[in-house]
PDB file of N, CA and C in Angstrom:
ATOM      1  N   UNK A   1     -44.506  26.914 -57.382  1.00 65.00           N
ATOM      2  CA  UNK A   1     -43.705  25.706 -57.452  1.00 65.00           C
ATOM      3  C   UNK A   1     -43.547  25.298 -58.917  1.00 65.00           C
ATOM      4  N   UNK A   2     -42.639  24.389 -59.162  1.00 81.00           N
ATOM      5  CA  UNK A   2     -42.312  24.019 -60.533  1.00 81.00           C
ATOM      6  C   UNK A   2     -42.141  22.508 -60.643  1.00 81.00           C
ATOM      7  N   UNK A   3     -42.418  21.980 -61.805  1.00 86.00           N
ATOM      8  CA  UNK A   3     -42.185  20.563 -62.083  1.00 86.00           C
ATOM      9  C   UNK A   3     -40.761  20.322 -62.587  1.00 86.00           C
ATOM     10  N   UNK A   4     -40.054  21.393 -62.925  1.00 86.00           N
ATOM     11  CA  UNK A   4     -38.722  21.255 -63.523  1.00 86.00           C
ATOM     12  C   UNK A   4     -37.700  20.541 -62.654  1.00 86.00           C
ATOM     13  N   UNK A   5     -37.591  20.830 -61.349  1.00 90.00           N
ATOM     14  CA  UNK A   5     -36.548  20.146 -60.567  1.00 90.00           C
ATOM     15  C   UNK A   5     -36.648  18.621 -60.633  1.00 90.00           C
ATOM     16  N   UNK A   6     -37.852  18.087 -60.545  1.00 91.00           N
ATOM     17  CA  UNK A   6     -38.026  16.639 -60.631  1.00 91.00           C
ATOM     18  C   UNK A   6     -37.670  16.100 -62.002  1.00 91.00           C
ATOM     19  N   UNK A   7     -38.024  16.846 -63.040  1.00 92.00           N
ATOM     20  CA  UNK A   7     -37.690  16.418 -64.401  1.00 92.00           C
ATOM     21  C   UNK A   7     -36.185  16.424 -64.637  1.00 92.00           C
ATOM     22  N   UNK A   8     -35.515  17.459 -64.165  1.00 93.00           N
ATOM     23  CA  UNK A   8     -34.060  17.546 -64.349  1.00 93.00           C
ATOM     24  C   UNK A   8     -33.371  16.409 -63.603  1.00 93.00           C
ATOM     25  N   UNK A   9     -33.843  16.105 -62.400  1.00 95.00           N
ATOM     26  CA  UNK A   9     -33.260  15.008 -61.622  1.00 95.00           C
ATOM     27  C   UNK A   9     -33.476  13.670 -62.331  1.00 95.00           C
ATOM     28  N   UNK A  10     -34.673  13.438 -62.856  1.00 95.00           N
ATOM     29  CA  UNK A  10     -34.955  12.197 -63.585  1.00 95.00           C
ATOM     30  C   UNK A  10     -34.133  12.119 -64.868  1.00 95.00           C
ATOM     31  N   UNK A  11     -33.990  13.240 -65.565  1.00 94.00           N
ATOM     32  CA  UNK A  11     -33.185  13.288 -66.783  1.00 94.00           C
ATOM     33  C   UNK A  11     -31.733  12.934 -66.471  1.00 94.00           C
ATOM     34  N   UNK A  12     -31.200  13.520 -65.406  1.00 95.00           N
ATOM     35  CA  UNK A  12     -29.826  13.229 -65.002  1.00 95.00           C
ATOM     36  C   UNK A  12     -29.663  11.748 -64.652  1.00 95.00           C
ATOM     37  N   UNK A  13     -30.648  11.184 -63.974  1.00 96.00           N
ATOM     38  CA  UNK A  13     -30.617   9.766 -63.607  1.00 96.00           C
ATOM     39  C   UNK A  13     -30.479   8.893 -64.859  1.00 96.00           C
ATOM     40  N   UNK A  14     -31.278   9.174 -65.879  1.00 94.00           N
ATOM     41  CA  UNK A  14     -31.235   8.382 -67.111  1.00 94.00           C
ATOM     42  C   UNK A  14     -29.931   8.590 -67.872  1.00 94.00           C
ATOM     43  N   UNK A  15     -29.449   9.817 -67.930  1.00 94.00           N
ATOM     44  CA  UNK A  15     -28.189  10.085 -68.632  1.00 94.00           C
ATOM     45  C   UNK A  15     -27.012   9.420 -67.925  1.00 94.00           C
ATOM     46  N   UNK A  16     -27.049   9.370 -66.595  1.00 95.00           N
ATOM     47  CA  UNK A  16     -25.990   8.698 -65.838  1.00 95.00           C
ATOM     48  C   UNK A  16     -25.970   7.195 -66.093  1.00 95.00           C
ATOM     49  N   UNK A  17     -27.047   6.663 -66.622  1.00 95.00           N
ATOM     50  CA  UNK A  17     -27.136   5.243 -66.944  1.00 95.00           C
ATOM     51  C   UNK A  17     -27.026   5.005 -68.449  1.00 95.00           C
ATOM     52  N   UNK A  18     -26.398   5.950 -69.116  1.00 92.00           N
ATOM     53  CA  UNK A  18     -26.043   5.874 -70.531  1.00 92.00           C
ATOM     54  C   UNK A  18     -27.243   5.653 -71.455  1.00 92.00           C
ATOM     55  N   UNK A  19     -28.370   6.251 -71.105  1.00 91.00           N
ATOM     56  CA  UNK A  19     -29.527   6.236 -71.994  1.00 91.00           C
ATOM     57  C   UNK A  19     -29.310   7.321 -73.047  1.00 91.00           C
ATOM     58  N   UNK A  20     -29.387   6.955 -74.311  1.00 84.00           N
ATOM     59  CA  UNK A  20     -29.067   7.918 -75.367  1.00 84.00           C
ATOM     60  C   UNK A  20     -30.291   8.678 -75.870  1.00 84.00           C
ATOM     61  N   UNK A  21     -31.482   8.226 -75.519  1.00 92.00           N
ATOM     62  CA  UNK A  21     -32.720   8.915 -75.925  1.00 92.00           C
ATOM     63  C   UNK A  21     -33.627   8.990 -74.703  1.00 92.00           C
ATOM     64  N   UNK A  22     -33.887  10.194 -74.240  1.00 95.00           N
ATOM     65  CA  UNK A  22     -34.731  10.356 -73.052  1.00 95.00           C
ATOM     66  C   UNK A  22     -35.822  11.367 -73.363  1.00 95.00           C
ATOM     67  N   UNK A  23     -37.063  10.987 -73.086  1.00 94.00           N
ATOM     68  CA  UNK A  23     -38.228  11.868 -73.246  1.00 94.00           C
ATOM     69  C   UNK A  23     -39.101  11.672 -72.019  1.00 94.00           C
ATOM     70  N   UNK A  24     -39.207  12.709 -71.220  1.00 94.00           N
ATOM     71  CA  UNK A  24     -39.962  12.633 -69.968  1.00 94.00           C
ATOM     72  C   UNK A  24     -41.034  13.706 -69.934  1.00 94.00           C
ATOM     73  N   UNK A  25     -42.179  13.361 -69.381  1.00 90.00           N
ATOM     74  CA  UNK A  25     -43.255  14.319 -69.164  1.00 90.00           C
ATOM     75  C   UNK A  25     -43.821  14.095 -67.781  1.00 90.00           C
ATOM     76  N   UNK A  26     -44.256  15.166 -67.170  1.00 90.00           N
ATOM     77  CA  UNK A  26     -44.854  15.089 -65.843  1.00 90.00           C
ATOM     78  C   UNK A  26     -46.008  16.079 -65.780  1.00 90.00           C
ATOM     79  N   UNK A  27     -47.072  15.668 -65.120  1.00 87.00           N
ATOM     80  CA  UNK A  27     -48.190  16.584 -64.904  1.00 87.00           C
ATOM     81  C   UNK A  27     -48.446  16.677 -63.412  1.00 87.00           C
ATOM     82  N   UNK A  28     -49.012  17.788 -62.999  1.00 86.00           N
ATOM     83  CA  UNK A  28     -49.310  17.980 -61.587  1.00 86.00           C
ATOM     84  C   UNK A  28     -50.008  19.305 -61.360  1.00 86.00           C
ATOM     85  N   UNK A  29     -50.268  19.586 -60.106  1.00 87.00           N
ATOM     86  CA  UNK A  29     -50.906  20.838 -59.717  1.00 87.00           C
ATOM     87  C   UNK A  29     -49.899  21.718 -59.007  1.00 87.00           C
ATOM     88  N   UNK A  30     -50.051  23.026 -59.166  1.00 83.00           N
ATOM     89  CA  UNK A  30     -49.213  23.965 -58.427  1.00 83.00           C
ATOM     90  C   UNK A  30     -50.121  25.029 -57.830  1.00 83.00           C
ATOM     91  N   UNK A  31     -49.656  25.601 -56.734  1.00 83.00           N
ATOM     92  CA  UNK A  31     -50.395  26.674 -56.083  1.00 83.00           C
ATOM     93  C   UNK A  31     -49.922  28.012 -56.630  1.00 83.00           C
ATOM     94  N   UNK A  32     -50.873  28.894 -56.937  1.00 84.00           N
ATOM     95  CA  UNK A  32     -50.573  30.197 -57.514  1.00 84.00           C
ATOM     96  C   UNK A  32     -51.241  31.264 -56.666  1.00 84.00           C
ATOM     97  N   UNK A  33     -50.525  32.359 -56.432  1.00 81.00           N
ATOM     98  CA  UNK A  33     -51.092  33.488 -55.704  1.00 81.00           C
ATOM     99  C   UNK A  33     -50.622  33.541 -54.264  1.00 81.00           C
ATOM    100  N   UNK A  34     -51.240  34.415 -53.524  1.00 76.00           N
ATOM    101  CA  UNK A  34     -50.945  34.583 -52.106  1.00 76.00           C
ATOM    102  C   UNK A  34     -51.941  33.759 -51.298  1.00 76.00           C
ATOM    103  N   UNK A  35     -51.771  33.745 -49.978  1.00 75.00           N
ATOM    104  CA  UNK A  35     -52.701  32.996 -49.136  1.00 75.00           C
ATOM    105  C   UNK A  35     -54.139  33.423 -49.377  1.00 75.00           C
ATOM    106  N   UNK A  36     -54.335  34.724 -49.547  1.00 80.00           N
ATOM    107  CA  UNK A  36     -55.664  35.224 -49.907  1.00 80.00           C
ATOM    108  C   UNK A  36     -55.840  34.988 -51.411  1.00 80.00           C
ATOM    109  N   UNK A  37     -56.787  34.192 -51.794  1.00 81.00           N
ATOM    110  CA  UNK A  37     -57.018  33.951 -53.216  1.00 81.00           C
ATOM    111  C   UNK A  37     -56.114  32.897 -53.812  1.00 81.00           C
ATOM    112  N   UNK A  38     -55.562  32.017 -52.994  1.00 86.00           N
ATOM    113  CA  UNK A  38     -54.701  30.944 -53.482  1.00 86.00           C
ATOM    114  C   UNK A  38     -55.522  29.976 -54.335  1.00 86.00           C
ATOM    115  N   UNK A  39     -54.979  29.603 -55.485  1.00 88.00           N
ATOM    116  CA  UNK A  39     -55.686  28.651 -56.341  1.00 88.00           C
ATOM    117  C   UNK A  39     -54.697  27.635 -56.899  1.00 88.00           C
ATOM    118  N   UNK A  40     -55.230  26.522 -57.385  1.00 89.00           N
ATOM    119  CA  UNK A  40     -54.406  25.492 -57.996  1.00 89.00           C
ATOM    120  C   UNK A  40     -54.528  25.573 -59.512  1.00 89.00           C
ATOM    121  N   UNK A  41     -53.397  25.344 -60.173  1.00 87.00           N
ATOM    122  CA  UNK A  41     -53.332  25.333 -61.632  1.00 87.00           C
ATOM    123  C   UNK A  41     -52.764  24.004 -62.087  1.00 87.00           C
ATOM    124  N   UNK A  42     -53.354  23.427 -63.116  1.00 86.00           N
ATOM    125  CA  UNK A  42     -52.802  22.205 -63.703  1.00 86.00           C
ATOM    126  C   UNK A  42     -51.565  22.564 -64.521  1.00 86.00           C
ATOM    127  N   UNK A  43     -50.533  21.749 -64.408  1.00 86.00           N
ATOM    128  CA  UNK A  43     -49.272  22.001 -65.105  1.00 86.00           C
ATOM    129  C   UNK A  43     -48.861  20.756 -65.889  1.00 86.00           C
ATOM    130  N   UNK A  44     -48.188  20.977 -66.994  1.00 86.00           N
ATOM    131  CA  UNK A  44     -47.582  19.914 -67.781  1.00 86.00           C
ATOM    132  C   UNK A  44     -46.183  20.383 -68.133  1.00 86.00           C
ATOM    133  N   UNK A  45     -45.188  19.550 -67.871  1.00 89.00           N
ATOM    134  CA  UNK A  45     -43.801  19.903 -68.175  1.00 89.00           C
ATOM    135  C   UNK A  45     -43.130  18.697 -68.824  1.00 89.00           C
ATOM    136  N   UNK A  46     -42.091  18.961 -69.581  1.00 91.00           N
ATOM    137  CA  UNK A  46     -41.379  17.877 -70.240  1.00 91.00           C
ATOM    138  C   UNK A  46     -39.926  18.215 -70.473  1.00 91.00           C
ATOM    139  N   UNK A  47     -39.144  17.179 -70.729  1.00 93.00           N
ATOM    140  CA  UNK A  47     -37.727  17.345 -71.046  1.00 93.00           C
ATOM    141  C   UNK A  47     -37.345  16.239 -72.026  1.00 93.00           C
ATOM    142  N   UNK A  48     -36.612  16.609 -73.051  1.00 95.00           N
ATOM    143  CA  UNK A  48     -36.117  15.612 -74.002  1.00 95.00           C
ATOM    144  C   UNK A  48     -34.647  15.893 -74.281  1.00 95.00           C
ATOM    145  N   UNK A  49     -33.906  14.842 -74.573  1.00 94.00           N
ATOM    146  CA  UNK A  49     -32.514  15.015 -75.006  1.00 94.00           C
ATOM    147  C   UNK A  49     -32.073  13.748 -75.721  1.00 94.00           C
ATOM    148  N   UNK A  50     -31.004  13.868 -76.432  1.00 93.00           N
ATOM    149  CA  UNK A  50     -30.443  12.716 -77.116  1.00 93.00           C
ATOM    150  C   UNK A  50     -30.781  12.682 -78.594  1.00 93.00           C
ATOM    151  N   UNK A  51     -30.718  11.502 -79.141  1.00 92.00           N
ATOM    152  CA  UNK A  51     -30.953  11.289 -80.571  1.00 92.00           C
ATOM    153  C   UNK A  51     -32.450  11.318 -80.885  1.00 92.00           C
ATOM    154  N   UNK A  52     -32.772  11.767 -82.083  1.00 92.00           N
ATOM    155  CA  UNK A  52     -34.163  11.816 -82.536  1.00 92.00           C
ATOM    156  C   UNK A  52     -34.733  10.405 -82.707  1.00 92.00           C
ATOM    157  N   UNK A  53     -33.954   9.504 -83.294  1.00 90.00           N
ATOM    158  CA  UNK A  53     -34.425   8.148 -83.588  1.00 90.00           C
ATOM    159  C   UNK A  53     -33.552   7.123 -82.878  1.00 90.00           C
ATOM    160  N   UNK A  54     -34.092   5.926 -82.640  1.00 88.00           N
ATOM    161  CA  UNK A  54     -33.271   4.879 -82.028  1.00 88.00           C
ATOM    162  C   UNK A  54     -32.063   4.556 -82.908  1.00 88.00           C
ATOM    163  N   UNK A  55     -31.025   4.059 -82.282  1.00 86.00           N
ATOM    164  CA  UNK A  55     -29.814   3.716 -83.014  1.00 86.00           C
ATOM    165  C   UNK A  55     -30.111   2.587 -83.999  1.00 86.00           C
ATOM    166  N   UNK A  56     -29.643   2.745 -85.211  1.00 87.00           N
ATOM    167  CA  UNK A  56     -29.855   1.715 -86.224  1.00 87.00           C
ATOM    168  C   UNK A  56     -29.214   2.129 -87.532  1.00 87.00           C
ATOM    169  N   UNK A  57     -28.959   1.163 -88.381  1.00 88.00           N
ATOM    170  CA  UNK A  57     -28.243   1.464 -89.619  1.00 88.00           C
ATOM    171  C   UNK A  57     -29.049   2.362 -90.544  1.00 88.00           C
ATOM    172  N   UNK A  58     -30.379   2.326 -90.482  1.00 89.00           N
ATOM    173  CA  UNK A  58     -31.211   3.120 -91.381  1.00 89.00           C
ATOM    174  C   UNK A  58     -31.591   4.483 -90.798  1.00 89.00           C
ATOM    175  N   UNK A  59     -31.283   4.710 -89.542  1.00 88.00           N
ATOM    176  CA  UNK A  59     -31.675   5.963 -88.884  1.00 88.00           C
ATOM    177  C   UNK A  59     -30.528   6.963 -88.873  1.00 88.00           C
ATOM    178  N   UNK A  60     -30.870   8.225 -89.003  1.00 85.00           N
ATOM    179  CA  UNK A  60     -29.863   9.276 -88.928  1.00 85.00           C
ATOM    180  C   UNK A  60     -29.364   9.451 -87.500  1.00 85.00           C
ATOM    181  N   UNK A  61     -28.412  10.337 -87.348  1.00 86.00           N
ATOM    182  CA  UNK A  61     -27.823  10.571 -86.029  1.00 86.00           C
ATOM    183  C   UNK A  61     -28.223  11.934 -85.467  1.00 86.00           C
ATOM    184  N   UNK A  62     -29.266  12.543 -86.028  1.00 92.00           N
ATOM    185  CA  UNK A  62     -29.687  13.871 -85.598  1.00 92.00           C
ATOM    186  C   UNK A  62     -30.168  13.852 -84.154  1.00 92.00           C
ATOM    187  N   UNK A  63     -29.847  14.934 -83.450  1.00 94.00           N
ATOM    188  CA  UNK A  63     -30.354  15.105 -82.097  1.00 94.00           C
ATOM    189  C   UNK A  63     -31.742  15.729 -82.115  1.00 94.00           C
ATOM    190  N   UNK A  64     -32.423  15.645 -80.992  1.00 95.00           N
ATOM    191  CA  UNK A  64     -33.760  16.232 -80.892  1.00 95.00           C
ATOM    192  C   UNK A  64     -33.667  17.755 -80.920  1.00 95.00           C
ATOM    193  N   UNK A  65     -34.774  18.396 -81.316  1.00 94.00           N
ATOM    194  CA  UNK A  65     -34.826  19.851 -81.345  1.00 94.00           C
ATOM    195  C   UNK A  65     -36.208  20.318 -80.882  1.00 94.00           C
ATOM    196  N   UNK A  66     -36.454  21.611 -80.993  1.00 91.00           N
ATOM    197  CA  UNK A  66     -37.718  22.198 -80.556  1.00 91.00           C
ATOM    198  C   UNK A  66     -38.915  21.513 -81.202  1.00 91.00           C
ATOM    199  N   UNK A  67     -38.807  21.205 -82.483  1.00 94.00           N
ATOM    200  CA  UNK A  67     -39.944  20.642 -83.203  1.00 94.00           C
ATOM    201  C   UNK A  67     -40.268  19.225 -82.735  1.00 94.00           C
ATOM    202  N   UNK A  68     -39.259  18.485 -82.290  1.00 95.00           N
ATOM    203  CA  UNK A  68     -39.514  17.171 -81.695  1.00 95.00           C
ATOM    204  C   UNK A  68     -40.268  17.334 -80.378  1.00 95.00           C
ATOM    205  N   UNK A  69     -39.850  18.306 -79.575  1.00 93.00           N
ATOM    206  CA  UNK A  69     -40.534  18.565 -78.302  1.00 93.00           C
ATOM    207  C   UNK A  69     -41.974  18.993 -78.552  1.00 93.00           C
ATOM    208  N   UNK A  70     -42.182  19.861 -79.533  1.00 94.00           N
ATOM    209  CA  UNK A  70     -43.538  20.323 -79.853  1.00 94.00           C
ATOM    210  C   UNK A  70     -44.408  19.157 -80.310  1.00 94.00           C
ATOM    211  N   UNK A  71     -43.865  18.279 -81.137  1.00 95.00           N
ATOM    212  CA  UNK A  71     -44.620  17.113 -81.602  1.00 95.00           C
ATOM    213  C   UNK A  71     -44.985  16.200 -80.435  1.00 95.00           C
ATOM    214  N   UNK A  72     -44.080  16.040 -79.481  1.00 93.00           N
ATOM    215  CA  UNK A  72     -44.374  15.221 -78.304  1.00 93.00           C
ATOM    216  C   UNK A  72     -45.487  15.840 -77.471  1.00 93.00           C
ATOM    217  N   UNK A  73     -45.440  17.157 -77.283  1.00 92.00           N
ATOM    218  CA  UNK A  73     -46.494  17.848 -76.525  1.00 92.00           C
ATOM    219  C   UNK A  73     -47.832  17.689 -77.236  1.00 92.00           C
ATOM    220  N   UNK A  74     -47.840  17.852 -78.547  1.00 93.00           N
ATOM    221  CA  UNK A  74     -49.080  17.689 -79.311  1.00 93.00           C
ATOM    222  C   UNK A  74     -49.625  16.267 -79.175  1.00 93.00           C
ATOM    223  N   UNK A  75     -48.748  15.268 -79.158  1.00 93.00           N
ATOM    224  CA  UNK A  75     -49.188  13.877 -79.004  1.00 93.00           C
ATOM    225  C   UNK A  75     -49.792  13.645 -77.622  1.00 93.00           C
ATOM    226  N   UNK A  76     -49.176  14.215 -76.587  1.00 89.00           N
ATOM    227  CA  UNK A  76     -49.715  14.078 -75.226  1.00 89.00           C
ATOM    228  C   UNK A  76     -51.086  14.738 -75.141  1.00 89.00           C
ATOM    229  N   UNK A  77     -51.210  15.946 -75.673  1.00 90.00           N
ATOM    230  CA  UNK A  77     -52.495  16.653 -75.636  1.00 90.00           C
ATOM    231  C   UNK A  77     -53.554  15.917 -76.454  1.00 90.00           C
ATOM    232  N   UNK A  78     -53.169  15.378 -77.608  1.00 94.00           N
ATOM    233  CA  UNK A  78     -54.124  14.643 -78.443  1.00 94.00           C
ATOM    234  C   UNK A  78     -54.611  13.384 -77.732  1.00 94.00           C
ATOM    235  N   UNK A  79     -53.699  12.685 -77.044  1.00 92.00           N
ATOM    236  CA  UNK A  79     -54.110  11.463 -76.342  1.00 92.00           C
ATOM    237  C   UNK A  79     -55.054  11.775 -75.189  1.00 92.00           C
ATOM    238  N   UNK A  80     -54.991  13.003 -74.667  1.00 88.00           N
ATOM    239  CA  UNK A  80     -55.900  13.436 -73.603  1.00 88.00           C
ATOM    240  C   UNK A  80     -57.168  14.063 -74.176  1.00 88.00           C
ATOM    241  N   UNK A  81     -57.269  14.128 -75.503  1.00 91.00           N
ATOM    242  CA  UNK A  81     -58.429  14.730 -76.145  1.00 91.00           C
ATOM    243  C   UNK A  81     -58.493  16.229 -75.974  1.00 91.00           C
ATOM    244  N   UNK A  82     -57.337  16.855 -75.759  1.00 89.00           N
ATOM    245  CA  UNK A  82     -57.314  18.287 -75.460  1.00 89.00           C
ATOM    246  C   UNK A  82     -56.506  19.106 -76.454  1.00 89.00           C
ATOM    247  N   UNK A  83     -56.114  18.543 -77.568  1.00 89.00           N
ATOM    248  CA  UNK A  83     -55.257  19.272 -78.510  1.00 89.00           C
ATOM    249  C   UNK A  83     -55.913  20.554 -78.997  1.00 89.00           C
ATOM    250  N   UNK A  84     -57.211  20.533 -79.246  1.00 90.00           N
ATOM    251  CA  UNK A  84     -57.912  21.720 -79.730  1.00 90.00           C
ATOM    252  C   UNK A  84     -58.064  22.817 -78.692  1.00 90.00           C
ATOM    253  N   UNK A  85     -57.795  22.498 -77.423  1.00 89.00           N
ATOM    254  CA  UNK A  85     -57.938  23.479 -76.341  1.00 89.00           C
ATOM    255  C   UNK A  85     -56.690  24.330 -76.145  1.00 89.00           C
ATOM    256  N   UNK A  86     -55.614  24.036 -76.865  1.00 86.00           N
ATOM    257  CA  UNK A  86     -54.339  24.715 -76.650  1.00 86.00           C
ATOM    258  C   UNK A  86     -53.819  25.306 -77.947  1.00 86.00           C
ATOM    259  N   UNK A  87     -53.014  26.343 -77.807  1.00 87.00           N
ATOM    260  CA  UNK A  87     -52.308  26.915 -78.948  1.00 87.00           C
ATOM    261  C   UNK A  87     -50.884  27.217 -78.508  1.00 87.00           C
ATOM    262  N   UNK A  88     -50.005  27.331 -79.454  1.00 86.00           N
ATOM    263  CA  UNK A  88     -48.601  27.615 -79.178  1.00 86.00           C
ATOM    264  C   UNK A  88     -48.321  29.063 -79.537  1.00 86.00           C
ATOM    265  N   UNK A  89     -47.783  29.806 -78.589  1.00 86.00           N
ATOM    266  CA  UNK A  89     -47.422  31.201 -78.823  1.00 86.00           C
ATOM    267  C   UNK A  89     -45.992  31.418 -78.337  1.00 86.00           C
ATOM    268  N   UNK A  90     -45.222  32.247 -79.017  1.00 86.00           N
ATOM    269  CA  UNK A  90     -43.862  32.527 -78.561  1.00 86.00           C
ATOM    270  C   UNK A  90     -43.886  33.181 -77.184  1.00 86.00           C
ATOM    271  N   UNK A  91     -42.907  32.860 -76.391  1.00 86.00           N
ATOM    272  CA  UNK A  91     -42.800  33.448 -75.061  1.00 86.00           C
ATOM    273  C   UNK A  91     -41.364  33.415 -74.588  1.00 86.00           C
ATOM    274  N   UNK A  92     -41.141  33.978 -73.429  1.00 88.00           N
ATOM    275  CA  UNK A  92     -39.800  33.989 -72.842  1.00 88.00           C
ATOM    276  C   UNK A  92     -39.890  33.591 -71.387  1.00 88.00           C
ATOM    277  N   UNK A  93     -38.848  32.938 -70.914  1.00 83.00           N
ATOM    278  CA  UNK A  93     -38.739  32.553 -69.513  1.00 83.00           C
ATOM    279  C   UNK A  93     -37.277  32.733 -69.125  1.00 83.00           C
ATOM    280  N   UNK A  94     -36.993  33.287 -67.952  1.00 86.00           N
ATOM    281  CA  UNK A  94     -35.600  33.564 -67.587  1.00 86.00           C
ATOM    282  C   UNK A  94     -34.717  32.319 -67.498  1.00 86.00           C
ATOM    283  N   UNK A  95     -35.307  31.146 -67.311  1.00 81.00           N
ATOM    284  CA  UNK A  95     -34.508  29.930 -67.200  1.00 81.00           C
ATOM    285  C   UNK A  95     -34.239  29.275 -68.550  1.00 81.00           C
ATOM    286  N   UNK A  96     -34.825  29.810 -69.612  1.00 80.00           N
ATOM    287  CA  UNK A  96     -34.697  29.185 -70.922  1.00 80.00           C
ATOM    288  C   UNK A  96     -33.948  30.073 -71.904  1.00 80.00           C
ATOM    289  N   UNK A  97     -33.388  29.434 -72.922  1.00 79.00           N
ATOM    290  CA  UNK A  97     -32.695  30.158 -73.979  1.00 79.00           C
ATOM    291  C   UNK A  97     -33.712  31.003 -74.747  1.00 79.00           C
ATOM    292  N   UNK A  98     -33.371  32.243 -75.083  1.00 77.00           N
ATOM    293  CA  UNK A  98     -34.316  33.073 -75.836  1.00 77.00           C
ATOM    294  C   UNK A  98     -34.616  32.482 -77.212  1.00 77.00           C
ATOM    295  N   UNK A  99     -35.826  32.754 -77.696  1.00 66.00           N
ATOM    296  CA  UNK A  99     -36.170  32.329 -79.043  1.00 66.00           C
ATOM    297  C   UNK A  99     -37.209  31.357 -79.075  1.00 66.00           C
TER     298      UNK A  99
END
């Protein structure tokens, strides 16, 4: 199972209400494996879109990028006291843009 469908639905909900900066995170458990040896795994997923900074005369108009998402993930992990337990490694997923 995946946390993505709920995140995409919530993201669409906010965009339909003209929110220009959206950052969502969700955590949960998913079942992995077959009936024999089925186990639960903790998952963390997120979605961001829109402008990097709130609208204002002193703020730029740049949109969010990978590094903004990474900084948000690091902040979530740090607030949970788990930043040192994780590392970032390049990977690929068929639902995501390569790179």
